[in-house]
Short mmCIF file of C-alpha atoms in Angstrom, two decimals:
data_model
loop_
_atom_site.label_atom_id
_atom_site.label_comp_id
_atom_site.label_asym_id
_atom_site.label_seq_id
_atom_site.Cartn_x
_atom_site.Cartn_y
_atom_site.Cartn_z
CA MET A 1 114.27 70.91 118.12
CA ASN A 2 113.31 68.91 115.08
CA ASP A 3 116.23 68.83 112.67
CA VAL A 4 114.40 66.83 110.01
CA PRO A 5 111.48 68.49 108.26
CA SER A 6 108.10 67.06 109.15
CA PRO A 7 106.03 66.15 106.10
CA GLN A 8 102.63 67.71 105.77
CA ALA A 9 99.63 65.76 104.71
CA SER A 10 98.92 65.92 101.01
CA ALA A 11 95.98 68.07 100.01
CA PRO A 12 93.55 66.83 97.36
CA ILE A 13 93.96 68.10 93.82
CA PRO A 14 92.27 71.53 93.78
CA SER A 15 89.64 72.46 91.24
CA ARG A 16 89.79 75.57 89.08
CA GLY A 17 87.40 77.16 91.53
CA ASP A 18 89.79 76.46 94.41
CA ILE A 19 92.67 78.06 92.51
CA PHE A 20 90.51 81.07 91.59
CA GLY A 21 89.50 81.41 95.24
CA PHE A 22 93.15 81.34 96.27
CA PHE A 23 93.93 84.16 93.83
CA LEU A 24 91.04 86.18 95.27
CA MET A 25 92.52 85.75 98.74
CA VAL A 26 95.90 86.96 97.45
CA VAL A 27 94.19 90.14 96.18
CA GLY A 28 92.84 90.75 99.67
CA MET A 29 96.27 90.15 101.16
CA PHE A 30 97.78 92.66 98.73
CA MET A 31 95.31 95.33 99.87
CA ALA A 32 96.09 94.71 103.55
CA ILE A 33 99.88 94.91 103.08
CA LEU A 34 99.64 97.86 100.69
CA ASP A 35 97.71 99.91 103.25
CA ILE A 36 100.57 99.60 105.75
CA GLN A 37 102.69 102.04 103.74
CA ILE A 38 100.28 103.72 101.30
CA VAL A 39 99.74 106.74 103.57
CA ALA A 40 103.46 107.19 104.30
CA SER A 41 104.11 109.74 101.54
CA SER A 42 100.75 111.51 101.93
CA LEU A 43 100.70 112.35 105.64
CA PRO A 44 101.04 116.14 105.04
CA GLN A 45 97.91 116.14 102.84
CA ILE A 46 95.98 114.00 105.34
CA GLN A 47 97.17 116.30 108.13
CA ALA A 48 95.71 119.32 106.35
CA GLY A 49 92.49 117.47 105.50
CA ILE A 50 91.65 116.44 109.07
CA SER A 51 93.25 119.46 110.80
CA ALA A 52 95.77 117.39 112.72
CA SER A 53 99.08 118.37 114.27
CA ILE A 54 102.35 116.80 113.13
CA ASP A 55 102.43 114.51 116.18
CA GLN A 56 98.79 113.49 115.72
CA VAL A 57 99.01 112.64 112.02
CA THR A 58 101.78 110.09 112.58
CA TRP A 59 99.21 108.02 114.45
CA VAL A 60 97.29 107.56 111.20
CA GLN A 61 100.03 105.08 110.28
CA THR A 62 100.95 103.92 113.78
CA ALA A 63 97.35 103.00 114.69
CA TYR A 64 97.10 100.72 111.66
CA LEU A 65 100.43 99.01 112.40
CA VAL A 66 99.67 98.46 116.09
CA ALA A 67 96.21 97.00 115.45
CA GLU A 68 97.37 94.80 112.57
CA VAL A 69 100.31 93.31 114.45
CA VAL A 70 97.92 92.32 117.27
CA MET A 71 95.48 90.59 114.91
CA ILE A 72 98.05 88.65 112.86
CA PRO A 73 99.03 86.12 115.58
CA LEU A 74 95.37 85.70 116.60
CA SER A 75 94.39 84.59 113.09
CA GLY A 76 95.46 80.97 113.60
CA TRP A 77 93.11 80.51 116.55
CA LEU A 78 90.29 82.46 114.87
CA ALA A 79 90.60 80.26 111.76
CA LYS A 80 89.95 77.20 113.93
CA VAL A 81 86.89 78.87 115.44
CA MET A 82 85.36 80.46 112.32
CA SER A 83 87.05 78.40 109.55
CA THR A 84 89.56 79.85 107.11
CA ARG A 85 86.83 80.88 104.67
CA TRP A 86 84.63 82.88 107.02
CA LEU A 87 87.55 84.47 108.86
CA PHE A 88 88.84 85.77 105.54
CA VAL A 89 85.39 87.01 104.48
CA MET A 90 84.92 88.80 107.80
CA SER A 91 88.37 90.32 107.46
CA SER A 92 88.03 91.51 103.85
CA GLY A 93 84.49 92.83 104.38
CA GLY A 94 85.40 94.71 107.55
CA PHE A 95 88.55 96.06 105.92
CA THR A 96 86.49 97.45 103.03
CA VAL A 97 83.94 99.09 105.33
CA MET A 98 86.69 100.68 107.44
CA SER A 99 88.41 101.92 104.27
CA VAL A 100 85.27 103.89 103.41
CA ALA A 101 85.10 105.18 106.98
CA CYS A 102 88.72 106.39 106.77
CA ALA A 103 87.97 108.28 103.55
CA PHE A 104 85.13 110.14 105.26
CA ALA A 105 86.84 110.71 108.63
CA TRP A 106 85.86 114.14 109.95
CA ASP A 107 88.66 114.77 112.46
CA THR A 108 91.88 113.34 113.88
CA GLN A 109 90.23 111.12 116.47
CA SER A 110 87.83 109.50 113.99
CA MET A 111 90.64 108.86 111.50
CA ILE A 112 92.83 107.17 114.12
CA VAL A 113 89.93 104.99 115.33
CA PHE A 114 88.96 103.96 111.78
CA ARG A 115 92.59 103.24 110.83
CA ALA A 116 93.02 101.07 113.92
CA ALA A 117 89.84 99.16 113.07
CA GLN A 118 90.97 98.81 109.45
CA GLY A 119 94.32 97.36 110.52
CA PHE A 120 92.87 95.04 113.16
CA ILE A 121 90.07 93.58 111.04
CA GLY A 122 92.10 93.42 107.83
CA GLY A 123 95.17 91.97 109.52
CA ALA A 124 93.71 88.45 109.45
CA MET A 125 93.89 88.31 105.64
CA ILE A 126 97.70 88.16 105.55
CA PRO A 127 98.45 85.00 107.58
CA THR A 128 95.24 83.33 106.37
CA VAL A 129 96.54 83.38 102.79
CA PHE A 130 99.90 81.94 103.89
CA ALA A 131 98.06 79.10 105.66
CA ALA A 132 95.68 78.53 102.72
CA ASN A 133 98.65 77.89 100.45
CA PHE A 134 99.62 74.83 102.50
CA LYS A 135 96.08 73.71 103.36
CA LEU A 136 94.42 74.16 99.98
CA LEU A 137 97.12 73.37 97.43
CA PRO A 138 98.78 69.96 96.93
CA PRO A 139 102.58 69.61 97.33
CA SER A 140 103.13 69.91 93.58
CA MET A 141 101.49 73.37 93.51
CA ARG A 142 102.68 74.83 96.80
CA MET A 143 105.82 76.37 95.36
CA MET A 144 103.68 78.19 92.79
CA GLY A 145 101.49 79.48 95.60
CA THR A 146 104.54 80.45 97.63
CA VAL A 147 105.93 82.40 94.67
CA ILE A 148 102.67 84.34 94.33
CA ILE A 149 102.54 85.07 98.06
CA GLY A 150 106.22 86.02 98.21
CA LEU A 151 105.82 88.37 95.26
CA THR A 152 102.79 89.99 96.87
CA ALA A 153 104.50 90.36 100.25
CA THR A 154 107.51 92.09 98.67
CA VAL A 155 105.89 94.24 95.98
CA ALA A 156 103.06 95.65 98.13
CA PRO A 157 105.20 97.45 100.76
CA ALA A 158 107.63 98.62 98.08
CA ALA A 159 104.80 100.08 95.99
CA GLY A 160 102.84 101.59 98.90
CA PRO A 161 104.55 104.99 99.36
CA THR A 162 104.96 105.55 95.63
CA LEU A 163 101.38 104.65 94.76
CA GLY A 164 100.11 106.73 97.66
CA GLY A 165 102.07 109.77 96.53
CA TYR A 166 100.84 109.39 92.96
CA ILE A 167 97.18 109.08 94.02
CA THR A 168 97.40 112.09 96.32
CA GLU A 169 99.13 114.22 93.69
CA HIS A 170 96.62 113.47 90.92
CA PHE A 171 93.40 112.97 92.92
CA SER A 172 93.13 113.47 96.69
CA TRP A 173 94.15 111.66 99.86
CA HIS A 174 90.60 110.25 100.19
CA TRP A 175 91.33 107.92 97.26
CA LEU A 176 94.07 106.22 99.25
CA PHE A 177 91.20 104.44 100.98
CA LEU A 178 88.45 104.53 98.34
CA ILE A 179 90.53 102.43 95.92
CA ASN A 180 89.90 99.47 98.24
CA ILE A 181 86.13 99.47 97.68
CA VAL A 182 85.82 97.64 94.34
CA PRO A 183 88.43 94.90 94.93
CA GLY A 184 87.25 94.58 98.54
CA LEU A 185 83.63 93.99 97.54
CA ILE A 186 84.61 91.52 94.81
CA VAL A 187 86.82 89.51 97.16
CA THR A 188 84.25 89.52 99.97
CA ALA A 189 81.45 88.38 97.65
CA LEU A 190 83.32 85.66 95.75
CA VAL A 191 85.61 84.01 98.32
CA PRO A 192 82.69 82.22 100.09
CA LEU A 193 81.69 80.71 96.74
CA PHE A 194 85.10 79.28 95.85
CA VAL A 195 87.03 78.68 99.09
CA ASP A 196 86.12 75.82 101.41
CA ILE A 197 89.16 74.53 103.30
CA ASP A 198 87.99 73.53 106.78
CA ARG A 199 85.02 73.58 109.12
CA PRO A 200 84.40 76.02 111.99
CA ASP A 201 84.52 74.91 115.61
CA TRP A 202 82.41 77.48 117.40
CA GLY A 203 82.76 75.56 120.64
CA LEU A 204 86.29 76.94 120.99
CA PHE A 205 84.75 80.31 121.84
CA ARG A 206 83.77 78.85 125.21
CA LYS A 207 87.46 78.11 125.85
CA ILE A 208 88.74 81.49 124.72
CA ASP A 209 91.95 82.63 126.39
CA LEU A 210 91.04 86.25 127.09
CA LEU A 211 94.12 86.84 129.22
CA GLY A 212 96.33 85.55 126.40
CA ILE A 213 94.69 87.95 123.93
CA VAL A 214 95.16 90.88 126.34
CA LEU A 215 98.83 89.94 126.79
CA ILE A 216 99.34 89.74 123.01
CA ALA A 217 97.93 93.25 122.68
CA GLY A 218 100.10 94.46 125.55
CA PHE A 219 103.26 92.87 124.15
CA LEU A 220 103.04 93.49 120.40
CA GLY A 221 100.95 96.66 120.53
CA SER A 222 103.27 98.34 123.03
CA LEU A 223 106.37 97.16 121.16
CA GLU A 224 105.04 98.60 117.90
CA ILE A 225 104.37 101.94 119.58
CA VAL A 226 107.89 101.99 121.04
CA LEU A 227 109.48 101.26 117.66
CA ASP A 228 107.27 103.63 115.67
CA GLU A 229 107.19 106.59 118.05
CA GLY A 230 110.56 106.08 119.75
CA PRO A 231 112.69 107.98 117.20
CA ARG A 232 110.38 111.01 117.35
CA GLU A 233 110.24 111.03 121.16
CA ASP A 234 114.00 110.57 121.74
CA TRP A 235 113.44 106.99 122.89
CA PHE A 236 113.65 106.41 126.63
CA GLN A 237 114.01 110.10 127.41
CA SER A 238 110.21 110.04 127.07
CA HIS A 239 108.31 108.61 130.04
CA VAL A 240 105.56 107.45 127.67
CA ILE A 241 107.96 105.41 125.54
CA LEU A 242 109.65 104.01 128.64
CA GLY A 243 106.26 103.00 130.04
CA PHE A 244 105.24 101.19 126.86
CA ALA A 245 108.63 99.44 126.75
CA VAL A 246 108.17 98.13 130.30
CA LEU A 247 104.60 97.06 129.49
CA SER A 248 105.84 95.21 126.40
CA VAL A 249 108.54 93.28 128.29
CA VAL A 250 106.25 92.32 131.18
CA SER A 251 103.47 91.27 128.79
CA ALA A 252 105.92 89.17 126.73
CA VAL A 253 107.14 87.23 129.78
CA LEU A 254 103.60 86.60 131.05
CA LEU A 255 102.40 85.67 127.54
CA ILE A 256 105.05 82.98 127.07
CA TRP A 257 104.26 81.49 130.48
CA ARG A 258 100.51 81.63 129.84
CA GLU A 259 100.61 80.03 126.39
CA LEU A 260 102.84 77.16 127.55
CA VAL A 261 100.64 76.13 130.49
CA ILE A 262 97.09 76.69 129.20
CA GLU A 263 95.20 73.82 127.55
CA HIS A 264 93.90 75.83 124.58
CA PRO A 265 96.50 78.52 123.80
CA VAL A 266 95.91 81.38 121.39
CA LEU A 267 99.47 81.16 120.03
CA GLU A 268 101.06 77.99 118.64
CA LEU A 269 104.40 78.42 120.42
CA HIS A 270 105.13 74.72 119.91
CA ALA A 271 105.83 75.57 116.28
CA PHE A 272 109.19 76.91 117.47
CA LEU A 273 110.24 73.34 118.23
CA ASN A 274 110.61 73.00 114.47
CA ARG A 275 114.15 74.08 113.63
CA ASN A 276 113.37 75.39 110.16
CA PHE A 277 110.40 77.39 111.39
CA THR A 278 112.45 79.02 114.15
CA MET A 279 115.32 79.94 111.84
CA GLY A 280 112.82 80.99 109.17
CA CYS A 281 111.23 83.47 111.58
CA ILE A 282 114.63 84.92 112.49
CA LEU A 283 115.65 85.26 108.85
CA THR A 284 112.32 86.78 107.79
CA PHE A 285 112.80 89.31 110.61
CA VAL A 286 116.08 90.36 108.97
CA ILE A 287 114.47 90.37 105.52
CA GLY A 288 111.67 92.58 106.85
CA THR A 289 114.16 95.26 107.90
CA CYS A 290 115.32 95.64 104.29
CA LEU A 291 111.92 95.09 102.69
CA TYR A 292 110.37 98.03 104.53
CA GLY A 293 113.61 99.97 105.01
CA GLN A 294 114.61 100.25 101.36
CA SER A 295 111.10 101.31 100.35
CA TYR A 296 111.39 104.13 102.91
CA ILE A 297 114.99 105.32 102.46
CA LEU A 298 115.19 105.76 98.71
CA PRO A 299 111.96 107.80 98.28
CA GLN A 300 113.09 110.00 101.18
CA PHE A 301 116.46 110.61 99.53
CA LEU A 302 114.99 111.30 96.10
CA SER A 303 112.36 113.75 97.37
CA ARG A 304 114.44 115.57 100.00
CA VAL A 305 117.85 115.67 98.29
CA ARG A 306 117.09 115.41 94.59
CA GLY A 307 113.75 117.22 94.73
CA PHE A 308 111.91 114.53 92.75
CA SER A 309 108.11 114.68 92.47
CA SER A 310 105.94 111.73 93.52
CA LEU A 311 105.69 110.66 89.88
CA GLN A 312 109.47 110.77 89.40
CA VAL A 313 110.01 108.82 92.62
CA GLY A 314 107.46 106.28 91.40
CA GLU A 315 109.30 105.82 88.12
CA VAL A 316 112.54 105.09 89.97
CA MET A 317 110.95 102.75 92.53
CA ALA A 318 109.09 100.87 89.79
CA VAL A 319 112.38 99.22 88.85
CA THR A 320 112.33 97.26 92.12
CA GLY A 321 108.78 96.06 91.45
CA VAL A 322 109.60 94.98 87.90
CA ALA A 323 112.69 93.11 89.12
CA MET A 324 110.61 91.33 91.77
CA PHE A 325 107.92 90.41 89.25
CA LEU A 326 110.41 88.96 86.77
CA ALA A 327 112.45 87.14 89.42
CA ALA A 328 109.49 85.49 91.19
CA PRO A 329 108.93 82.61 88.72
CA ILE A 330 112.69 82.02 88.60
CA ALA A 331 112.68 81.76 92.40
CA GLY A 332 109.95 79.13 92.17
CA GLN A 333 111.89 77.04 89.67
CA LEU A 334 115.07 77.27 91.71
CA GLY A 335 113.18 76.26 94.85
CA GLN A 336 112.09 73.01 93.22
CA ARG A 337 115.61 72.07 92.10
CA PHE A 338 118.13 73.34 94.62
CA ASP A 339 118.82 73.33 98.36
CA ALA A 340 116.93 76.22 99.98
CA ARG A 341 120.06 77.30 101.82
CA LYS A 342 121.93 77.89 98.56
CA ILE A 343 119.09 79.99 97.16
CA LEU A 344 118.90 82.04 100.35
CA PHE A 345 122.65 82.61 100.24
CA VAL A 346 122.38 83.99 96.69
CA GLY A 347 119.41 86.14 97.74
CA PHE A 348 121.27 87.61 100.72
CA ILE A 349 124.32 88.35 98.56
CA LEU A 350 122.17 90.16 95.99
CA VAL A 351 120.40 92.23 98.65
CA THR A 352 123.74 93.11 100.24
CA LEU A 353 125.15 94.09 96.85
CA GLY A 354 122.09 96.25 96.11
CA LEU A 355 122.45 98.05 99.44
CA TRP A 356 126.22 98.55 99.05
CA LEU A 357 125.80 100.04 95.56
CA ASN A 358 123.71 102.81 97.15
CA THR A 359 126.44 103.85 99.60
CA LYS A 360 128.04 106.28 97.11
CA MET A 361 125.07 108.48 96.25
CA THR A 362 125.57 112.17 95.43
CA THR A 363 123.47 115.19 94.49
CA GLU A 364 123.78 114.10 90.85
CA VAL A 365 122.49 110.53 91.23
CA GLY A 366 119.52 109.77 88.99
CA PHE A 367 117.48 107.02 87.38
CA ASP A 368 120.38 105.48 85.44
CA GLN A 369 122.62 105.14 88.49
CA LEU A 370 119.85 103.56 90.59
CA ILE A 371 118.77 100.83 88.16
CA TRP A 372 121.27 98.13 89.08
CA PRO A 373 121.06 98.53 92.87
CA GLN A 374 117.28 98.16 92.67
CA ILE A 375 117.45 95.16 90.34
CA ALA A 376 119.86 93.46 92.74
CA ARG A 377 117.72 94.23 95.81
CA GLY A 378 114.42 93.35 94.16
CA THR A 379 115.70 90.04 92.82
CA GLY A 380 117.38 89.17 96.11
CA LEU A 381 114.33 89.99 98.23
CA VAL A 382 112.06 87.77 96.13
CA LEU A 383 114.54 84.89 96.28
CA CYS A 384 114.68 85.29 100.05
CA MET A 385 110.94 85.64 100.67
CA VAL A 386 109.83 82.77 98.46
CA THR A 387 112.49 80.39 99.75
CA ILE A 388 112.20 81.19 103.45
CA THR A 389 108.39 80.95 103.36
CA ALA A 390 108.56 77.47 101.84
CA ALA A 391 111.31 76.37 104.23
CA ALA A 392 109.62 77.71 107.38
CA LEU A 393 105.94 76.85 106.81
CA GLY A 394 106.37 73.91 104.44
CA THR A 395 107.91 71.75 107.17
CA LEU A 396 105.22 72.33 109.82
CA PRO A 397 102.56 69.69 110.49
CA PRO A 398 99.09 70.68 109.20
CA ASP A 399 97.67 71.51 112.64
CA LEU A 400 100.39 74.12 113.24
CA VAL A 401 100.36 75.82 109.83
CA GLY A 402 97.60 78.30 110.68
CA GLY A 403 99.14 79.50 113.93
CA GLY A 404 102.64 79.28 112.50
CA SER A 405 101.79 81.53 109.55
CA GLY A 406 100.61 84.22 111.96
CA LEU A 407 103.82 84.10 113.98
CA PHE A 408 105.90 84.06 110.78
CA ASN A 409 104.22 87.24 109.53
CA VAL A 410 104.59 88.95 112.90
CA PHE A 411 108.35 88.45 112.70
CA ARG A 412 108.48 90.03 109.24
CA ASN A 413 106.38 93.02 110.31
CA MET A 414 108.32 93.55 113.52
CA GLY A 415 111.57 93.35 111.55
CA GLY A 416 110.25 96.13 109.36
CA ALA A 417 109.20 98.20 112.37
CA LEU A 418 112.58 97.78 114.07
CA GLY A 419 114.37 98.53 110.81
CA LEU A 420 112.49 101.80 110.29
CA ALA A 421 113.08 102.84 113.91
CA LEU A 422 116.82 102.17 113.66
CA ILE A 423 117.02 103.89 110.27
CA ASN A 424 115.47 107.09 111.63
CA THR A 425 117.61 107.01 114.76
CA GLN A 426 120.84 106.29 112.91
CA TRP A 427 120.11 108.91 110.24
CA ASP A 428 119.58 111.60 112.87
CA GLY A 429 122.81 110.68 114.63
CA ARG A 430 124.91 110.40 111.50
CA TYR A 431 123.47 113.65 110.10
CA ASP A 432 124.43 115.60 113.22
CA ARG A 433 127.89 114.07 113.22
CA HIS A 434 128.56 114.85 109.54
CA TYR A 435 127.08 118.34 109.79
CA TRP A 436 129.30 119.42 112.65
CA TRP A 437 132.35 117.77 111.11
CA LEU A 438 131.80 119.64 107.85
CA ALA A 439 131.03 122.90 109.65
CA GLU A 440 134.15 122.67 111.80
CA SER A 441 136.30 121.90 108.77
CA ILE A 442 135.12 125.15 107.15
CA GLY A 443 136.45 127.75 109.54
CA THR A 444 137.90 131.21 109.09
CA THR A 445 141.40 129.71 109.19
CA ASP A 446 140.65 127.46 106.21
CA GLN A 447 141.95 129.34 103.17
CA ILE A 448 139.84 127.33 100.70
CA ALA A 449 136.67 127.98 102.71
CA THR A 450 137.55 131.66 103.08
CA ASP A 451 138.06 132.01 99.35
CA GLN A 452 134.75 130.24 98.67
CA ILE A 453 132.84 132.54 101.03
CA THR A 454 134.51 135.57 99.46
CA GLN A 455 133.51 134.42 95.98
CA MET A 456 129.93 133.69 97.10
CA THR A 457 129.75 137.11 98.78
CA ARG A 458 130.69 138.82 95.54
CA GLN A 459 128.02 136.85 93.70
CA MET A 460 125.40 137.76 96.30
CA ALA A 461 126.34 141.43 96.04
CA THR A 462 125.43 141.41 92.33
CA HIS A 463 121.92 140.07 93.02
CA PRO A 464 119.45 142.93 93.53
CA GLU A 465 116.97 140.64 95.29
CA ILE A 466 119.43 140.06 98.15
CA ASN A 467 118.58 142.35 101.06
CA GLY A 468 121.04 142.94 103.87
CA ASP A 469 124.63 141.83 104.23
CA PRO A 470 125.83 139.83 101.17
CA MET A 471 128.37 138.00 103.32
CA LEU A 472 125.63 136.84 105.71
CA ALA A 473 123.61 135.58 102.73
CA ALA A 474 126.70 133.75 101.45
CA VAL A 475 127.25 132.08 104.83
CA ARG A 476 123.60 130.98 104.90
CA GLN A 477 123.89 129.49 101.43
CA LEU A 478 127.05 127.67 102.43
CA GLY A 479 125.25 126.38 105.52
CA GLY A 480 122.51 124.99 103.29
CA GLU A 481 125.08 123.21 101.14
CA ILE A 482 126.71 121.75 104.27
CA ALA A 483 123.31 120.50 105.48
CA GLN A 484 122.63 118.87 102.12
CA GLN A 485 126.01 117.14 102.06
CA ALA A 486 125.54 115.95 105.64
CA SER A 487 122.14 114.56 104.67
CA ILE A 488 123.58 112.65 101.71
CA MET A 489 126.40 111.23 103.81
CA ALA A 490 123.88 110.11 106.44
CA TRP A 491 121.76 108.28 103.85
CA ASN A 492 124.88 106.58 102.48
CA ASP A 493 125.82 105.51 106.01
CA VAL A 494 122.38 104.01 106.58
CA PHE A 495 122.61 101.96 103.39
CA PHE A 496 126.06 100.77 104.49
CA MET A 497 124.76 99.75 107.92
CA MET A 498 121.93 97.76 106.33
CA ALA A 499 124.43 96.00 104.06
CA VAL A 500 126.59 95.09 107.07
CA ALA A 501 123.52 93.76 108.90
CA PHE A 502 122.75 91.43 106.00
CA VAL A 503 126.36 90.22 105.87
CA CYS A 504 126.24 89.45 109.60
CA ALA A 505 122.93 87.58 109.24
CA THR A 506 124.05 85.44 106.28
CA PRO A 507 125.73 82.69 108.41
CA LEU A 508 122.35 82.03 110.06
CA ILE A 509 121.31 80.34 106.81
CA LEU A 510 123.61 77.44 107.70
CA LEU A 511 121.43 76.69 110.74
CA LEU A 512 118.51 75.71 108.53
CA ALA A 513 118.00 71.95 108.38
CA LYS A 514 118.98 70.37 105.08
CA PRO A 515 115.80 69.33 103.22
CA GLU A 516 115.37 65.68 102.36
CA HIS A 517 114.57 66.64 98.78
CA PRO A 518 115.23 69.80 96.78
CA ASP A 519 111.50 70.44 96.53
CA VAL A 520 111.12 71.87 100.00
CA ALA A 521 107.63 73.11 99.39
CA ALA A 522 106.41 69.67 98.54
CA HIS A 523 106.99 68.31 102.00
#
């Protein structure tokens, strides 16, 4: 592997129009990432609107994730064929059209098809923006671009569930998709006027690697289905999940062989010969587990345990977004002055601290107790994302940046998918364990428990609305309290496990190559 970063060719000084075009592309990227999680908190309303079953409605989110993760690695090759500009325009325009289609879906099948099309077509916007940062901007401005991209990539998934819940509560679930129309049309109309990075090479279509594309879909699509549906289907106890797992492994092996021997590969696997890129992908995989995991765990805890409304959850989660926004420019300044490994170390420590501070939650936890953990996590995630993006993509040669950005984003998304799958699986297991431990500890031989049940029985007997045996009602109430405590303990355990995972991953930072200059992004 290459231990010394490879300098990229310097881009010409961009005009104001180029910079404006770059910002327009970032807006499109924000929409694409936001839509990954925006439906997460509104699935019950969508389920009622399209008359879907519980199992069917989960595919509204899964279909988008599967299709998007297939498109992301293809974007590097498509950018060579269509040019960066026209690939992005096609992606943003198609994403907008499919957003309208999702809003007017008439049944479960149509919604799943439209969501899959929305994810597949819109998925190209994400890696295209990452590549544009290094193709369009000169070395002196790349850190600024990286800060903007890093902020977008961290804030969007964190804001998705909260924003989705707020929109559904105050309007309707249709507006989860209709809000994309205005920004989508603006981006699609203006990007062709201001962005002109490279030229298309339509001749590459004659050399298209169809088998490689099929294998990408088989590998990543099947893996996403396994990770997303596995916890609900009891993993490999389901023949469907087992079948997709086998398909994913076989497709992965064949894909690697295919892309290494073919003359015009779809994936730029040679980018992994760059040491910083390889380690950057591994680290962004770890970062993705927390980025998507923390934006899932905390809203679940607040709504299910504390009984917070969507608006109250949004107010709490907004702290993370504010911390990210304020920390982003600081991350850019630090990246220009200090060794990337030192900044990443600080970022990992802050994320770990933020996770550990949430391991002692109770039924009384509220906004005040959650401020500092979110500030620590938000600041740490931005430091990590900005720095690792510059370190991983900033050292690739220009001809590998497009394909490399797609692979880099796949690792982050798959880290998030694996993180969510493990979170759900671990929560279920820890909940069962805590529930039975608490239930067994409260037996008829436990004098304290017996006294508590006796007291609750007397209270129930004084309530005229209680029908039947007061003691049975008291036992049911106690069972509910046990379930709530088991739930809280399970959430605390999950936060602790995530903190341990970050501690274990921290030494990997040392495997990054030392940059020749502090300004990593300028190389």
